[in-house]
PDB file of C-alpha atoms in Angstrom:
ATOM      1  CA  MET Y   1      94.678  43.108   3.153  1.00 96.00           C
ATOM      2  CA  LYS Y   2      93.628  46.625   4.533  1.00 97.00           C
ATOM      3  CA  VAL Y   3      96.448  49.243   4.141  1.00 98.00           C
ATOM      4  CA  TRP Y   4      96.398  52.310   6.202  1.00 98.00           C
ATOM      5  CA  ALA Y   5      98.696  55.178   6.472  1.00 98.00           C
ATOM      6  CA  VAL Y   6      99.244  57.453   9.412  1.00 98.00           C
ATOM      7  CA  ALA Y   7     100.654  60.692   8.438  1.00 96.00           C
ATOM      8  CA  ASN Y   8     100.882  64.491   9.459  1.00 94.00           C
ATOM      9  CA  GLN Y   9     103.254  67.176   8.046  1.00 91.00           C
ATOM     10  CA  LYS Y  10     104.207  68.014  11.750  1.00 89.00           C
ATOM     11  CA  GLY Y  11     106.074  65.859  14.187  1.00 89.00           C
ATOM     12  CA  GLY Y  12     105.103  65.081  17.911  1.00 90.00           C
ATOM     13  CA  VAL Y  13     101.499  64.820  17.077  1.00 93.00           C
ATOM     14  CA  GLY Y  14     101.389  61.070  18.018  1.00 94.00           C
ATOM     15  CA  LYS Y  15     101.862  59.371  14.479  1.00 96.00           C
ATOM     16  CA  THR Y  16     103.911  56.307  15.965  1.00 97.00           C
ATOM     17  CA  THR Y  17     101.918  55.815  19.092  1.00 97.00           C
ATOM     18  CA  THR Y  18      98.461  55.974  16.852  1.00 98.00           C
ATOM     19  CA  SER Y  19     100.176  53.256  14.521  1.00 98.00           C
ATOM     20  CA  ILE Y  20     101.439  50.842  17.129  1.00 98.00           C
ATOM     21  CA  ALA Y  21      98.312  51.300  19.356  1.00 98.00           C
ATOM     22  CA  LEU Y  22      96.001  50.412  16.312  1.00 98.00           C
ATOM     23  CA  ALA Y  23      98.276  47.511  15.203  1.00 98.00           C
ATOM     24  CA  GLY Y  24      98.389  46.240  18.780  1.00 98.00           C
ATOM     25  CA  LEU Y  25      94.581  46.252  19.021  1.00 98.00           C
ATOM     26  CA  LEU Y  26      94.195  44.613  15.688  1.00 98.00           C
ATOM     27  CA  ALA Y  27      96.594  41.847  16.769  1.00 98.00           C
ATOM     28  CA  ASP Y  28      94.748  41.384  20.000  1.00 98.00           C
ATOM     29  CA  ALA Y  29      91.677  40.676  17.846  1.00 97.00           C
ATOM     30  CA  GLY Y  30      93.740  37.815  16.029  1.00 97.00           C
ATOM     31  CA  LYS Y  31      94.735  39.860  12.981  1.00 98.00           C
ATOM     32  CA  ARG Y  32      98.089  39.348  11.420  1.00 98.00           C
ATOM     33  CA  VAL Y  33      99.726  42.816  10.955  1.00 98.00           C
ATOM     34  CA  VAL Y  34     102.634  44.382   9.367  1.00 98.00           C
ATOM     35  CA  ILE Y  35     103.905  47.768  10.586  1.00 98.00           C
ATOM     36  CA  VAL Y  36     106.014  49.831   8.053  1.00 98.00           C
ATOM     37  CA  ASP Y  37     108.444  52.390   9.497  1.00 98.00           C
ATOM     38  CA  LEU Y  38     109.007  54.841   6.608  1.00 97.00           C
ATOM     39  CA  ASP Y  39     110.322  57.731   9.182  1.00 96.00           C
ATOM     40  CA  PRO Y  40     114.113  58.080   9.050  1.00 95.00           C
ATOM     41  CA  HIS Y  41     113.976  58.860  12.671  1.00 94.00           C
ATOM     42  CA  GLY Y  42     112.886  55.275  13.135  1.00 96.00           C
ATOM     43  CA  SER Y  43     110.694  55.983  16.147  1.00 96.00           C
ATOM     44  CA  MET Y  44     108.661  52.834  15.511  1.00 98.00           C
ATOM     45  CA  THR Y  45     111.652  50.577  15.012  1.00 98.00           C
ATOM     46  CA  SER Y  46     113.065  51.843  18.169  1.00 97.00           C
ATOM     47  CA  TYR Y  47     109.898  51.323  20.025  1.00 97.00           C
ATOM     48  CA  PHE Y  48     110.427  47.483  19.534  1.00 97.00           C
ATOM     49  CA  GLY Y  49     114.045  47.500  20.424  1.00 96.00           C
ATOM     50  CA  HIS Y  50     115.732  47.565  17.030  1.00 96.00           C
ATOM     51  CA  ASP Y  51     118.441  50.390  16.442  1.00 96.00           C
ATOM     52  CA  PRO Y  52     117.589  52.280  13.089  1.00 95.00           C
ATOM     53  CA  ASP Y  53     121.452  53.562  13.300  1.00 94.00           C
ATOM     54  CA  SER Y  54     122.801  50.082  13.089  1.00 93.00           C
ATOM     55  CA  LEU Y  55     120.510  47.792  11.197  1.00 94.00           C
ATOM     56  CA  GLU Y  56     122.117  46.247   8.130  1.00 91.00           C
ATOM     57  CA  HIS Y  57     118.821  45.949   6.158  1.00 95.00           C
ATOM     58  CA  SER Y  58     115.601  47.883   6.204  1.00 97.00           C
ATOM     59  CA  CYS Y  59     112.995  49.547   4.107  1.00 97.00           C
ATOM     60  CA  PHE Y  60     115.990  51.489   2.491  1.00 96.00           C
ATOM     61  CA  ASP Y  61     116.691  48.116   0.591  1.00 96.00           C
ATOM     62  CA  LEU Y  62     113.321  48.331  -1.011  1.00 96.00           C
ATOM     63  CA  PHE Y  63     114.252  51.438  -2.813  1.00 94.00           C
ATOM     64  CA  GLN Y  64     117.813  50.201  -4.291  1.00 92.00           C
ATOM     65  CA  HIS Y  65     116.320  48.815  -7.481  1.00 90.00           C
ATOM     66  CA  GLN Y  66     115.057  51.472  -9.579  1.00 85.00           C
ATOM     67  CA  GLY Y  67     111.392  51.222  -8.529  1.00 88.00           C
ATOM     68  CA  VAL Y  68     111.390  47.363  -9.040  1.00 93.00           C
ATOM     69  CA  VAL Y  69     111.181  45.375  -5.711  1.00 95.00           C
ATOM     70  CA  PRO Y  70     112.894  41.812  -6.094  1.00 95.00           C
ATOM     71  CA  GLU Y  71     110.535  38.838  -5.555  1.00 97.00           C
ATOM     72  CA  GLY Y  72     110.899  37.687  -1.699  1.00 97.00           C
ATOM     73  CA  LEU Y  73     112.701  40.782  -0.552  1.00 97.00           C
ATOM     74  CA  PRO Y  74     110.015  42.407   1.616  1.00 97.00           C
ATOM     75  CA  ALA Y  75     109.579  39.170   3.540  1.00 97.00           C
ATOM     76  CA  ARG Y  76     113.266  38.786   4.350  1.00 97.00           C
ATOM     77  CA  LEU Y  77     113.462  42.361   5.770  1.00 98.00           C
ATOM     78  CA  LEU Y  78     110.585  41.508   8.254  1.00 98.00           C
ATOM     79  CA  LEU Y  79     111.633  41.766  12.041  1.00 98.00           C
ATOM     80  CA  PRO Y  80     109.833  40.649  15.084  1.00 97.00           C
ATOM     81  CA  THR Y  81     108.003  42.731  17.715  1.00 97.00           C
ATOM     82  CA  SER Y  82     106.595  42.161  21.126  1.00 96.00           C
ATOM     83  CA  ASN Y  83     103.438  40.767  19.618  1.00 97.00           C
ATOM     84  CA  GLU Y  84     103.816  37.551  17.862  1.00 97.00           C
ATOM     85  CA  ARG Y  85     101.025  38.817  15.415  1.00 98.00           C
ATOM     86  CA  ILE Y  86     102.907  41.885  14.580  1.00 98.00           C
ATOM     87  CA  SER Y  87     106.018  41.983  12.063  1.00 98.00           C
ATOM     88  CA  LEU Y  88     108.058  45.177  11.446  1.00 98.00           C
ATOM     89  CA  LEU Y  89     109.383  46.478   8.276  1.00 98.00           C
ATOM     90  CA  PRO Y  90     112.121  48.561   9.959  1.00 98.00           C
ATOM     91  CA  SER Y  91     113.357  52.126   9.214  1.00 97.00           C
ATOM     92  CA  SER Y  92     116.929  53.043   9.067  1.00 95.00           C
ATOM     93  CA  THR Y  93     118.909  56.447   8.977  1.00 93.00           C
ATOM     94  CA  ALA Y  94     119.787  55.694   5.276  1.00 93.00           C
ATOM     95  CA  LEU Y  95     116.249  56.557   4.215  1.00 94.00           C
ATOM     96  CA  ALA Y  96     116.946  60.198   4.945  1.00 92.00           C
ATOM     97  CA  THR Y  97     119.311  59.936   1.710  1.00 91.00           C
ATOM     98  CA  LEU Y  98     116.446  58.939  -0.555  1.00 89.00           C
ATOM     99  CA  GLU Y  99     115.547  62.457  -1.569  1.00 79.00           C
ATOM    100  CA  ARG Y 100     119.112  63.065  -2.765  1.00 82.00           C
ATOM    101  CA  GLN Y 101     119.093  59.713  -4.943  1.00 73.00           C
ATOM    102  CA  SER Y 102     115.439  60.040  -6.053  1.00 63.00           C
ATOM    103  CA  PRO Y 103     115.704  62.459  -8.803  1.00 60.00           C
ATOM    104  CA  GLY Y 104     115.570  60.978 -12.352  1.00 58.00           C
ATOM    105  CA  GLN Y 105     114.424  57.689 -11.122  1.00 67.00           C
ATOM    106  CA  SER Y 106     110.992  56.631 -12.126  1.00 68.00           C
ATOM    107  CA  GLY Y 107     108.686  54.287 -10.176  1.00 74.00           C
ATOM    108  CA  LEU Y 108     109.842  55.036  -6.707  1.00 88.00           C
ATOM    109  CA  GLY Y 109     106.576  56.483  -5.664  1.00 90.00           C
ATOM    110  CA  LEU Y 110     105.302  52.914  -5.833  1.00 94.00           C
ATOM    111  CA  VAL Y 111     107.971  50.812  -4.118  1.00 96.00           C
ATOM    112  CA  ILE Y 112     106.185  50.310  -0.844  1.00 97.00           C
ATOM    113  CA  ALA Y 113     102.747  49.319  -2.820  1.00 96.00           C
ATOM    114  CA  LYS Y 114     104.707  47.002  -4.735  1.00 97.00           C
ATOM    115  CA  SER Y 115     106.490  45.732  -1.569  1.00 98.00           C
ATOM    116  CA  LEU Y 116     102.854  45.124   0.235  1.00 98.00           C
ATOM    117  CA  ALA Y 117     101.595  43.362  -2.771  1.00 98.00           C
ATOM    118  CA  GLN Y 118     104.085  40.739  -2.175  1.00 98.00           C
ATOM    119  CA  LEU Y 119     102.998  40.408   1.523  1.00 98.00           C
ATOM    120  CA  TRP Y 120      99.241  40.482   0.663  1.00 96.00           C
ATOM    121  CA  ASN Y 121      98.451  36.897   1.564  1.00 95.00           C
ATOM    122  CA  GLN Y 122     100.615  36.987   4.783  1.00 97.00           C
ATOM    123  CA  PHE Y 123      98.839  39.760   6.814  1.00 98.00           C
ATOM    124  CA  ASP Y 124      95.390  40.978   7.337  1.00 98.00           C
ATOM    125  CA  HIS Y 125      96.598  44.684   7.973  1.00 98.00           C
ATOM    126  CA  ALA Y 126      99.261  47.012   7.159  1.00 98.00           C
ATOM    127  CA  ILE Y 127      99.890  50.183   8.895  1.00 98.00           C
ATOM    128  CA  ILE Y 128     102.577  52.721   7.535  1.00 98.00           C
ATOM    129  CA  ASP Y 129     104.171  55.345   9.914  1.00 98.00           C
ATOM    130  CA  SER Y 130     105.087  58.112   7.841  1.00 96.00           C
ATOM    131  CA  PRO Y 131     107.846  60.902   8.090  1.00 93.00           C
ATOM    132  CA  PRO Y 132     106.535  64.431   8.796  1.00 91.00           C
ATOM    133  CA  LEU Y 133     107.998  65.905   5.478  1.00 90.00           C
ATOM    134  CA  LEU Y 134     106.404  65.646   1.962  1.00 90.00           C
ATOM    135  CA  GLY Y 135     108.853  63.773  -0.159  1.00 91.00           C
ATOM    136  CA  VAL Y 136     109.218  60.281  -1.838  1.00 93.00           C
ATOM    137  CA  LEU Y 137     108.551  58.406   1.461  1.00 95.00           C
ATOM    138  CA  MET Y 138     105.334  60.207   2.365  1.00 95.00           C
ATOM    139  CA  VAL Y 139     104.193  59.858  -1.542  1.00 93.00           C
ATOM    140  CA  ASN Y 140     104.942  56.126  -0.954  1.00 95.00           C
ATOM    141  CA  ALA Y 141     102.629  55.859   2.189  1.00 96.00           C
ATOM    142  CA  LEU Y 142      99.956  57.744   0.536  1.00 95.00           C
ATOM    143  CA  ALA Y 143     100.224  55.837  -2.630  1.00 93.00           C
ATOM    144  CA  ALA Y 144     100.132  52.574  -0.920  1.00 95.00           C
ATOM    145  CA  SER Y 145      97.337  53.223   1.543  1.00 96.00           C
ATOM    146  CA  GLN Y 146      93.477  52.715   1.126  1.00 96.00           C
ATOM    147  CA  GLN Y 147      92.742  54.840   4.171  1.00 96.00           C
ATOM    148  CA  LEU Y 148      94.502  57.725   5.894  1.00 97.00           C
ATOM    149  CA  VAL Y 149      94.675  58.554   9.441  1.00 98.00           C
ATOM    150  CA  ILE Y 150      95.889  62.207  10.323  1.00 97.00           C
ATOM    151  CA  PRO Y 151      96.572  62.591  13.940  1.00 97.00           C
ATOM    152  CA  VAL Y 152      96.498  66.145  15.162  1.00 96.00           C
ATOM    153  CA  GLN Y 153      97.715  67.330  18.560  1.00 95.00           C
ATOM    154  CA  THR Y 154      95.138  69.461  20.101  1.00 94.00           C
ATOM    155  CA  GLU Y 155      97.134  72.770  19.926  1.00 92.00           C
ATOM    156  CA  PHE Y 156      97.261  75.586  17.578  1.00 86.00           C
ATOM    157  CA  LEU Y 157     100.487  74.866  15.596  1.00 85.00           C
ATOM    158  CA  ALA Y 158      99.230  71.409  14.858  1.00 85.00           C
ATOM    159  CA  VAL Y 159      96.283  72.797  12.994  1.00 87.00           C
ATOM    160  CA  LYS Y 160      98.667  74.633  10.843  1.00 85.00           C
ATOM    161  CA  GLY Y 161     100.213  71.267  10.078  1.00 86.00           C
ATOM    162  CA  LEU Y 162      96.918  69.736   9.457  1.00 92.00           C
ATOM    163  CA  GLU Y 163      96.191  72.319   6.713  1.00 91.00           C
ATOM    164  CA  ARG Y 164      99.348  71.497   4.872  1.00 90.00           C
ATOM    165  CA  MET Y 165      98.596  67.651   5.164  1.00 93.00           C
ATOM    166  CA  VAL Y 166      95.088  68.362   3.654  1.00 94.00           C
ATOM    167  CA  SER Y 167      96.814  70.323   0.835  1.00 92.00           C
ATOM    168  CA  THR Y 168      99.160  67.625  -0.040  1.00 91.00           C
ATOM    169  CA  LEU Y 169      96.477  65.133   0.041  1.00 92.00           C
ATOM    170  CA  ALA Y 170      94.631  67.184  -2.473  1.00 92.00           C
ATOM    171  CA  MET Y 171      97.691  67.149  -4.555  1.00 90.00           C
ATOM    172  CA  ILE Y 172      98.144  63.396  -4.383  1.00 88.00           C
ATOM    173  CA  ASN Y 173      94.343  62.645  -5.099  1.00 90.00           C
ATOM    174  CA  ARG Y 174      94.823  64.286  -8.598  1.00 88.00           C
ATOM    175  CA  SER Y 175      97.279  61.260  -9.486  1.00 82.00           C
ATOM    176  CA  ARG Y 176      94.943  58.644  -7.992  1.00 83.00           C
ATOM    177  CA  LYS Y 177      92.064  56.685  -9.461  1.00 82.00           C
ATOM    178  CA  GLN Y 178      90.124  57.708  -6.603  1.00 86.00           C
ATOM    179  CA  ALA Y 179      90.260  60.014  -3.620  1.00 92.00           C
ATOM    180  CA  LEU Y 180      92.006  58.647  -0.625  1.00 95.00           C
ATOM    181  CA  PRO Y 181      89.551  58.809   2.366  1.00 95.00           C
ATOM    182  CA  TYR Y 182      90.930  60.335   5.466  1.00 96.00           C
ATOM    183  CA  THR Y 183      90.081  60.463   9.111  1.00 97.00           C
ATOM    184  CA  ILE Y 184      91.548  63.349  11.327  1.00 97.00           C
ATOM    185  CA  VAL Y 185      92.229  62.201  15.003  1.00 98.00           C
ATOM    186  CA  PRO Y 186      92.608  64.679  17.855  1.00 97.00           C
ATOM    187  CA  THR Y 187      95.428  63.585  20.161  1.00 97.00           C
ATOM    188  CA  LEU Y 188      97.108  64.455  23.414  1.00 96.00           C
ATOM    189  CA  PHE Y 189      93.883  65.994  24.305  1.00 96.00           C
ATOM    190  CA  ASP Y 190      93.892  67.672  27.779  1.00 95.00           C
ATOM    191  CA  ARG Y 191      90.468  68.999  28.950  1.00 92.00           C
ATOM    192  CA  ARG Y 192      92.262  71.220  31.718  1.00 93.00           C
ATOM    193  CA  THR Y 193      93.710  73.700  29.071  1.00 94.00           C
ATOM    194  CA  GLN Y 194      91.937  76.266  26.966  1.00 95.00           C
ATOM    195  CA  ALA Y 195      94.377  75.365  23.943  1.00 93.00           C
ATOM    196  CA  SER Y 196      93.073  71.676  23.927  1.00 95.00           C
ATOM    197  CA  LEU Y 197      89.397  72.651  24.153  1.00 96.00           C
ATOM    198  CA  ASN Y 198      89.973  75.599  21.734  1.00 95.00           C
ATOM    199  CA  THR Y 199      91.662  73.518  19.011  1.00 95.00           C
ATOM    200  CA  LEU Y 200      89.060  70.678  19.334  1.00 96.00           C
ATOM    201  CA  ARG Y 201      86.338  73.299  18.616  1.00 96.00           C
ATOM    202  CA  VAL Y 202      88.196  74.558  15.602  1.00 95.00           C
ATOM    203  CA  LEU Y 203      88.685  71.132  14.317  1.00 96.00           C
ATOM    204  CA  ARG Y 204      85.083  70.355  14.827  1.00 95.00           C
ATOM    205  CA  ASN Y 205      84.033  73.449  13.005  1.00 95.00           C
ATOM    206  CA  SER Y 206      86.565  73.230  10.089  1.00 94.00           C
ATOM    207  CA  TYR Y 207      86.502  69.465   9.231  1.00 95.00           C
ATOM    208  CA  PRO Y 208      83.149  68.257  10.572  1.00 94.00           C
ATOM    209  CA  GLU Y 209      83.003  65.480   7.704  1.00 94.00           C
ATOM    210  CA  HIS Y 210      86.300  64.069   8.231  1.00 96.00           C
ATOM    211  CA  LEU Y 211      86.960  64.423  11.927  1.00 97.00           C
ATOM    212  CA  TRP Y 212      86.656  61.628  14.443  1.00 97.00           C
ATOM    213  CA  GLN Y 213      84.288  63.119  16.865  1.00 94.00           C
ATOM    214  CA  ALA Y 214      86.036  61.700  20.112  1.00 97.00           C
ATOM    215  CA  TYR Y 215      89.882  62.201  20.938  1.00 97.00           C
ATOM    216  CA  VAL Y 216      92.951  60.434  22.358  1.00 98.00           C
ATOM    217  CA  PRO Y 217      93.635  61.919  25.665  1.00 97.00           C
ATOM    218  CA  VAL Y 218      97.033  62.633  27.320  1.00 96.00           C
ATOM    219  CA  ASP Y 219      97.746  59.448  29.031  1.00 97.00           C
ATOM    220  CA  THR Y 220     101.156  58.447  30.891  1.00 96.00           C
ATOM    221  CA  ARG Y 221     100.307  54.922  30.432  1.00 97.00           C
ATOM    222  CA  LEU Y 222     101.188  55.362  26.663  1.00 97.00           C
ATOM    223  CA  ARG Y 223     104.433  56.608  27.231  1.00 96.00           C
ATOM    224  CA  ASP Y 224     105.115  53.854  29.654  1.00 98.00           C
ATOM    225  CA  ALA Y 225     104.393  51.366  27.244  1.00 98.00           C
ATOM    226  CA  SER Y 226     106.691  52.689  24.861  1.00 97.00           C
ATOM    227  CA  ARG Y 227     109.532  52.262  27.370  1.00 96.00           C
ATOM    228  CA  ALA Y 228     108.471  48.722  27.910  1.00 97.00           C
ATOM    229  CA  GLY Y 229     108.661  47.984  24.258  1.00 97.00           C
ATOM    230  CA  GLN Y 230     105.044  46.719  24.252  1.00 98.00           C
ATOM    231  CA  THR Y 231     101.994  47.824  22.410  1.00 98.00           C
ATOM    232  CA  PRO Y 232      99.855  49.909  24.689  1.00 98.00           C
ATOM    233  CA  SER Y 233      97.023  47.448  24.897  1.00 98.00           C
ATOM    234  CA  GLN Y 234      99.644  44.744  26.002  1.00 97.00           C
ATOM    235  CA  PHE Y 235     100.891  46.971  28.591  1.00 97.00           C
ATOM    236  CA  ASP Y 236      97.687  48.312  30.049  1.00 98.00           C
ATOM    237  CA  ALA Y 237      94.545  47.179  28.302  1.00 97.00           C
ATOM    238  CA  ASN Y 238      92.211  49.264  30.391  1.00 97.00           C
ATOM    239  CA  SER Y 239      94.232  52.685  30.229  1.00 98.00           C
ATOM    240  CA  ARG Y 240      92.401  55.663  28.906  1.00 97.00           C
ATOM    241  CA  GLY Y 241      94.552  55.801  25.890  1.00 98.00           C
ATOM    242  CA  VAL Y 242      93.852  52.282  25.150  1.00 98.00           C
ATOM    243  CA  ILE Y 243      90.064  52.811  25.581  1.00 98.00           C
ATOM    244  CA  ALA Y 244      90.235  55.744  23.107  1.00 98.00           C
ATOM    245  CA  TYR Y 245      92.031  54.059  20.620  1.00 98.00           C
ATOM    246  CA  ARG Y 246      89.889  51.047  20.870  1.00 98.00           C
ATOM    247  CA  ALA Y 247      86.902  53.235  19.989  1.00 98.00           C
ATOM    248  CA  LEU Y 248      89.051  54.749  17.128  1.00 98.00           C
ATOM    249  CA  LEU Y 249      89.800  51.424  15.579  1.00 98.00           C
ATOM    250  CA  LYS Y 250      86.001  50.631  15.690  1.00 97.00           C
ATOM    251  CA  HIS Y 251      85.437  53.736  13.741  1.00 97.00           C
ATOM    252  CA  LEU Y 252      88.031  53.114  11.122  1.00 97.00           C
ATOM    253  CA  LEU Y 253      86.888  49.712  10.441  1.00 96.00           C
ATOM    254  CA  ALA Y 254      83.503  50.664   9.984  1.00 93.00           C
ATOM    255  CA  ALA Y 255      84.614  53.373   7.460  1.00 87.00           C
ATOM    256  CA  SER Y 256      87.406  51.398   5.829  1.00 76.00           C
ATOM    257  CA  PRO Y 257      86.564  50.759   1.968  1.00 63.00           C
ATOM    258  CA  ALA Y 258      86.496  47.351   0.553  1.00 55.00           C
ATOM    259  CA  THR Y 259      90.154  45.649   0.403  1.00 48.00           C
ATOM    260  CA  GLN Y 260      91.570  45.528  -3.080  1.00 45.00           C
ATOM    261  CA  VAL Y 261      94.907  44.371  -4.170  1.00 40.00           C
ATOM    262  CA  ALA Y 262      97.222  47.242  -4.628  1.00 37.00           C
TER     263      ALA Y 262
END
């Protein structure tokens, strides 16, 4: 199984859309995909019609055993989505309380890695949607993943969020056996605005080795897909956004390291 995390320390940059678009395209290609919603806001969970405020069971359950994941628990938490090849490990608002509970508990940083290890033979890919804050949930996402995708909205403040994310990654890499490779993805690009053009130029000058050289354009069809609860490629396979994500997926698969069991 290939495990990718989608993260940025700024909200509103297209993390959830990127996660679901990539998962949908993988499923279209016949892959079995598990998507993991680690954001307490539960945008990914809500996308597929599940209410993170009222779910009885969620990813929160995985963290309730002092860092040990009971055998079979991750599989019992899986929920369906609009695509039969995509299963969801849902979020709940209870995840927001983890930071208060976690001091003094060892092993919490590897809970998601241990959970995905139990699902290893059931899925070809896992995509983790991370919260926009550095804490135990983001640490879990980065610790479990083999490749990091960093969506960056093409506007000035998003570049500042990217700087924080790259600093966080450097810190995390010091505790990993090998550095986590990452790809920066320009999103919400509007060629009609100077803000988008200037930000894309800054990204290309500042991060030439890690930047995906194309971009995901502003596309209302992505928002329409969200309202319909369908993956973007289910909703409109030929939209500008889906065409861009298809190119991104090809790039990520080519760059993806050899799969190893977590």
